Protein backbone atom coordinates (compact mmCIF):
# COMPACT_ATOMS: atom_id res chain seq x y z
CA UNK A 1 0.00 0.00 0.00
CA UNK A 2 2.85 2.42 0.81
CA UNK A 3 4.42 1.90 -2.61
CA UNK A 4 1.06 2.50 -4.29
CA UNK A 5 0.62 5.79 -2.45
CA UNK A 6 4.09 7.02 -3.35
CA UNK A 7 3.56 6.01 -6.98
CA UNK A 8 0.25 7.87 -7.07
CA UNK A 9 1.94 11.08 -6.02
CA UNK A 10 4.97 10.78 -8.25
CA UNK A 11 3.53 9.34 -11.48
CA UNK A 12 1.86 12.48 -12.85
CA UNK A 13 5.08 14.45 -12.68
CA UNK A 14 7.19 12.43 -15.08
CA UNK A 15 6.74 14.99 -17.88
CA UNK A 16 8.45 18.36 -18.30
CA UNK A 17 7.22 21.52 -20.06
CA UNK A 18 5.14 24.57 -19.11
CA UNK A 19 1.47 25.59 -18.72
CA UNK A 20 -0.43 28.19 -16.72
CA UNK A 21 -3.44 26.28 -15.39
CA UNK A 22 -4.72 22.85 -14.44
CA UNK A 23 -6.42 20.59 -17.02
CA UNK A 24 -9.87 19.10 -16.22
CA UNK A 25 -8.46 15.63 -15.50
CA UNK A 26 -5.86 17.11 -13.16
CA UNK A 27 -8.50 19.16 -11.37
CA UNK A 28 -10.42 15.92 -10.78
CA UNK A 29 -7.21 14.13 -9.78
CA UNK A 30 -6.22 16.72 -7.19
CA UNK A 31 -9.78 16.83 -5.82
CA UNK A 32 -9.58 13.05 -5.44
CA UNK A 33 -6.20 13.40 -3.69
CA UNK A 34 -7.73 15.96 -1.30
CA UNK A 35 -10.51 13.48 -0.52
CA UNK A 36 -7.99 10.65 -0.14
CA UNK A 37 -5.85 12.63 2.29
CA UNK A 38 -8.93 13.46 4.33
CA UNK A 39 -9.89 9.78 4.47
CA UNK A 40 -6.32 8.76 5.27
CA UNK A 41 -6.32 11.14 8.24
CA UNK A 42 -9.13 9.09 9.74
CA UNK A 43 -7.22 5.82 9.37
CA UNK A 44 -4.83 5.04 12.22
CA UNK A 45 -2.49 3.03 9.99
CA UNK A 46 -2.16 5.92 7.53
CA UNK A 47 -1.78 8.82 9.98
CA UNK A 48 1.97 8.30 10.36
CA UNK A 49 2.47 8.80 6.62
CA UNK A 50 0.09 11.72 6.27
CA UNK A 51 2.61 14.57 6.68
CA UNK A 52 4.93 13.03 4.07
CA UNK A 53 2.03 12.49 1.69
CA UNK A 54 0.84 16.08 2.10
CA UNK A 55 4.32 17.44 1.40
CA UNK A 56 4.64 15.35 -1.76
CA UNK A 57 1.15 16.38 -2.80
CA UNK A 58 1.90 20.10 -2.56
CA UNK A 59 5.17 19.73 -4.48
CA UNK A 60 3.48 17.67 -7.17
CA UNK A 61 0.62 20.08 -7.54
CA UNK A 62 3.03 22.96 -8.13
CA UNK A 63 4.96 20.91 -10.70
CA UNK A 64 1.77 19.91 -12.50
CA UNK A 65 0.69 23.51 -13.02
CA UNK A 66 3.92 24.12 -14.93
CA UNK A 67 3.14 21.41 -17.51
CA UNK A 68 1.26 21.97 -20.79
CA UNK A 69 -2.39 20.87 -20.77
CA UNK A 70 -1.72 17.88 -23.03
CA UNK A 71 0.97 16.53 -20.71
CA UNK A 72 -1.27 17.16 -17.73
CA UNK A 73 -4.03 15.09 -19.33
CA UNK A 74 -1.62 12.26 -20.19
CA UNK A 75 -0.40 12.16 -16.61
CA UNK A 76 -3.60 12.76 -14.70
CA UNK A 77 -6.03 10.41 -16.47
CA UNK A 78 -4.27 7.19 -15.39
CA UNK A 79 -3.34 8.73 -12.03
CA UNK A 80 -7.00 9.54 -11.40
CA UNK A 81 -7.95 5.92 -12.06
CA UNK A 82 -5.22 4.80 -9.65
CA UNK A 83 -6.26 7.14 -6.85
CA UNK A 84 -9.87 6.05 -7.24
CA UNK A 85 -8.73 2.45 -6.80
CA UNK A 86 -6.66 3.42 -3.74
CA UNK A 87 -9.67 5.21 -2.26
CA UNK A 88 -11.75 2.08 -2.69
CA UNK A 89 -9.07 0.09 -0.84
CA UNK A 90 -8.85 2.68 1.93
CA UNK A 91 -12.63 2.68 2.36
CA UNK A 92 -12.55 -1.08 2.82
CA UNK A 93 -9.96 -0.65 5.61
CA UNK A 94 -12.20 1.69 7.62
Coordinates of C-alpha atoms in Angstrom, one line a residue:
X1 CA 0.0 0.0 0.0
X2 CA 2.8 2.4 0.8
X3 CA 4.4 1.9 -2.6
X4 CA 1.1 2.5 -4.3
X5 CA 0.6 5.8 -2.5
X6 CA 4.1 7.0 -3.4
X7 CA 3.6 6.0 -7.0
X8 CA 0.2 7.9 -7.1
X9 CA 1.9 11.1 -6.0
X10 CA 5.0 10.8 -8.3
X11 CA 3.5 9.3 -11.5
X12 CA 1.9 12.5 -12.8
X13 CA 5.1 14.4 -12.7
X14 CA 7.2 12.4 -15.1
X15 CA 6.7 15.0 -17.9
X16 CA 8.5 18.4 -18.3
X17 CA 7.2 21.5 -20.1
X18 CA 5.1 24.6 -19.1
X19 CA 1.5 25.6 -18.7
X20 CA -0.4 28.2 -16.7
X21 CA -3.4 26.3 -15.4
X22 CA -4.7 22.8 -14.4
X23 CA -6.4 20.6 -17.0
X24 CA -9.9 19.1 -16.2
X25 CA -8.5 15.6 -15.5
X26 CA -5.9 17.1 -13.2
X27 CA -8.5 19.2 -11.4
X28 CA -10.4 15.9 -10.8
X29 CA -7.2 14.1 -9.8
X30 CA -6.2 16.7 -7.2
X31 CA -9.8 16.8 -5.8
X32 CA -9.6 13.0 -5.4
X33 CA -6.2 13.4 -3.7
X34 CA -7.7 16.0 -1.3
X35 CA -10.5 13.5 -0.5
X36 CA -8.0 10.6 -0.1
X37 CA -5.9 12.6 2.3
X38 CA -8.9 13.5 4.3
X39 CA -9.9 9.8 4.5
X40 CA -6.3 8.8 5.3
X41 CA -6.3 11.1 8.2
X42 CA -9.1 9.1 9.7
X43 CA -7.2 5.8 9.4
X44 CA -4.8 5.0 12.2
X45 CA -2.5 3.0 10.0
X46 CA -2.2 5.9 7.5
X47 CA -1.8 8.8 10.0
X48 CA 2.0 8.3 10.4
X49 CA 2.5 8.8 6.6
X50 CA 0.1 11.7 6.3
X51 CA 2.6 14.6 6.7
X52 CA 4.9 13.0 4.1
X53 CA 2.0 12.5 1.7
X54 CA 0.8 16.1 2.1
X55 CA 4.3 17.4 1.4
X56 CA 4.6 15.3 -1.8
X57 CA 1.1 16.4 -2.8
X58 CA 1.9 20.1 -2.6
X59 CA 5.2 19.7 -4.5
X60 CA 3.5 17.7 -7.2
X61 CA 0.6 20.1 -7.5
X62 CA 3.0 23.0 -8.1
X63 CA 5.0 20.9 -10.7
X64 CA 1.8 19.9 -12.5
X65 CA 0.7 23.5 -13.0
X66 CA 3.9 24.1 -14.9
X67 CA 3.1 21.4 -17.5
X68 CA 1.3 22.0 -20.8
X69 CA -2.4 20.9 -20.8
X70 CA -1.7 17.9 -23.0
X71 CA 1.0 16.5 -20.7
X72 CA -1.3 17.2 -17.7
X73 CA -4.0 15.1 -19.3
X74 CA -1.6 12.3 -20.2
X75 CA -0.4 12.2 -16.6
X76 CA -3.6 12.8 -14.7
X77 CA -6.0 10.4 -16.5
X78 CA -4.3 7.2 -15.4
X79 CA -3.3 8.7 -12.0
X80 CA -7.0 9.5 -11.4
X81 CA -8.0 5.9 -12.1
X82 CA -5.2 4.8 -9.7
X83 CA -6.3 7.1 -6.8
X84 CA -9.9 6.0 -7.2
X85 CA -8.7 2.5 -6.8
X86 CA -6.7 3.4 -3.7
X87 CA -9.7 5.2 -2.3
X88 CA -11.7 2.1 -2.7
X89 CA -9.1 0.1 -0.8
X90 CA -8.9 2.7 1.9
X91 CA -12.6 2.7 2.4
X92 CA -12.6 -1.1 2.8
X93 CA -10.0 -0.6 5.6
X94 CA -12.2 1.7 7.6

